[in-house]
Amino acid sequence: MSGRGTVLTYTVNFHPYNPAVPTPYVIAIVELAEQQGLRLATNIVDCEPDSVACGMPVEVQFEQQGTGADAVFVPVFAPSDGPASSASAPAVS
């Protein structure tokens, strides 16, 4: 997999759900470049929340959560300087 995708929709959360996650943070649906309709609920990182937009190209990163035997790696996405994926955001009317 390329690790690239396109933001289809998103929301900025200002209310703390988990004290370990600082607010505001972006929750998004990203459509992966490999297949139209292949979508992942994820967080957008490494940018200001107000810079996120539908149609924005992104690429995957993996954040470690937990330590030792309890550690897991979670896919998150960051803005990409590369071209948008083959996926395209649906038109909004």
Short mmCIF file of C-alpha atoms in Angstrom, two decimals, residues 19-90:
data_model
loop_
_atom_site.label_atom_id
_atom_site.label_comp_id
_atom_site.label_asym_id
_atom_site.label_seq_id
_atom_site.Cartn_x
_atom_site.Cartn_y
_atom_site.Cartn_z
CA PRO A 19 -6.94 13.60 29.03
CA ALA A 20 -3.87 12.23 27.23
CA VAL A 21 -5.00 13.77 23.92
CA PRO A 22 -4.69 17.57 23.81
CA THR A 23 -7.48 19.54 22.15
CA PRO A 24 -8.25 20.62 19.55
CA TYR A 25 -7.65 17.60 17.33
CA VAL A 26 -8.92 16.51 13.94
CA ILE A 27 -10.94 13.34 13.33
CA ALA A 28 -11.26 12.50 9.63
CA ILE A 29 -12.41 9.96 7.10
CA VAL A 30 -9.56 9.34 4.66
CA GLU A 31 -10.09 7.51 1.38
CA LEU A 32 -7.01 5.44 0.55
CA ALA A 33 -5.39 5.82 -2.87
CA GLU A 34 -5.48 2.11 -3.62
CA GLN A 35 -9.23 1.82 -4.07
CA GLN A 36 -12.17 4.19 -4.32
CA GLY A 37 -14.47 3.55 -1.37
CA LEU A 38 -11.67 2.16 0.86
CA ARG A 39 -11.96 4.54 3.81
CA LEU A 40 -10.43 4.79 7.26
CA ALA A 41 -11.50 6.79 10.32
CA THR A 42 -8.34 8.40 11.68
CA ASN A 43 -6.73 11.51 13.10
CA ILE A 44 -4.97 14.21 11.07
CA VAL A 45 -1.68 15.27 12.70
CA ASP A 46 1.27 17.63 12.13
CA CYS A 47 -0.83 20.61 11.06
CA GLU A 48 -3.12 23.24 12.50
CA PRO A 49 -6.74 22.07 12.63
CA ASP A 50 -7.92 25.05 10.58
CA SER A 51 -5.59 24.07 7.71
CA VAL A 52 -7.37 20.74 7.10
CA ALA A 53 -9.72 20.67 4.10
CA CYS A 54 -11.78 18.14 2.19
CA GLY A 55 -9.76 16.90 -0.78
CA MET A 56 -6.44 17.47 1.01
CA PRO A 57 -3.78 14.86 0.14
CA VAL A 58 -2.40 13.03 3.18
CA GLU A 59 0.02 10.20 3.96
CA VAL A 60 0.12 7.67 6.77
CA GLN A 61 2.31 7.79 9.86
CA PHE A 62 2.21 5.39 12.78
CA GLU A 63 2.02 6.70 16.36
CA GLN A 64 2.96 4.48 19.27
CA GLN A 65 0.42 4.42 22.07
CA GLY A 66 1.30 2.71 25.32
CA THR A 67 4.62 1.18 26.32
CA GLY A 68 6.21 -2.22 26.65
CA ALA A 69 3.98 -5.22 26.03
CA ASP A 70 0.93 -2.90 25.96
CA ALA A 71 2.29 -0.76 23.09
CA VAL A 72 0.29 -0.53 19.89
CA PHE A 73 0.93 1.47 16.72
CA VAL A 74 -2.02 3.49 15.43
CA PRO A 75 -2.26 4.79 11.84
CA VAL A 76 -2.71 8.55 11.64
CA PHE A 77 -2.37 10.81 8.61
CA ALA A 78 -0.43 14.02 7.97
CA PRO A 79 -0.62 16.50 5.08
CA SER A 80 1.32 15.35 2.04
CA ASP A 81 3.35 17.51 -0.30
CA GLY A 82 2.79 14.95 -3.04
CA PRO A 83 -0.04 14.85 -5.53
CA ALA A 84 -3.52 13.98 -4.39
CA SER A 85 -4.37 10.30 -4.49
CA SER A 86 -6.45 8.77 -7.23
CA ALA A 87 -9.37 9.06 -4.82
CA SER A 88 -11.36 12.25 -5.06
CA ALA A 89 -13.59 13.99 -2.61
CA PRO A 90 -17.27 13.87 -3.52
#
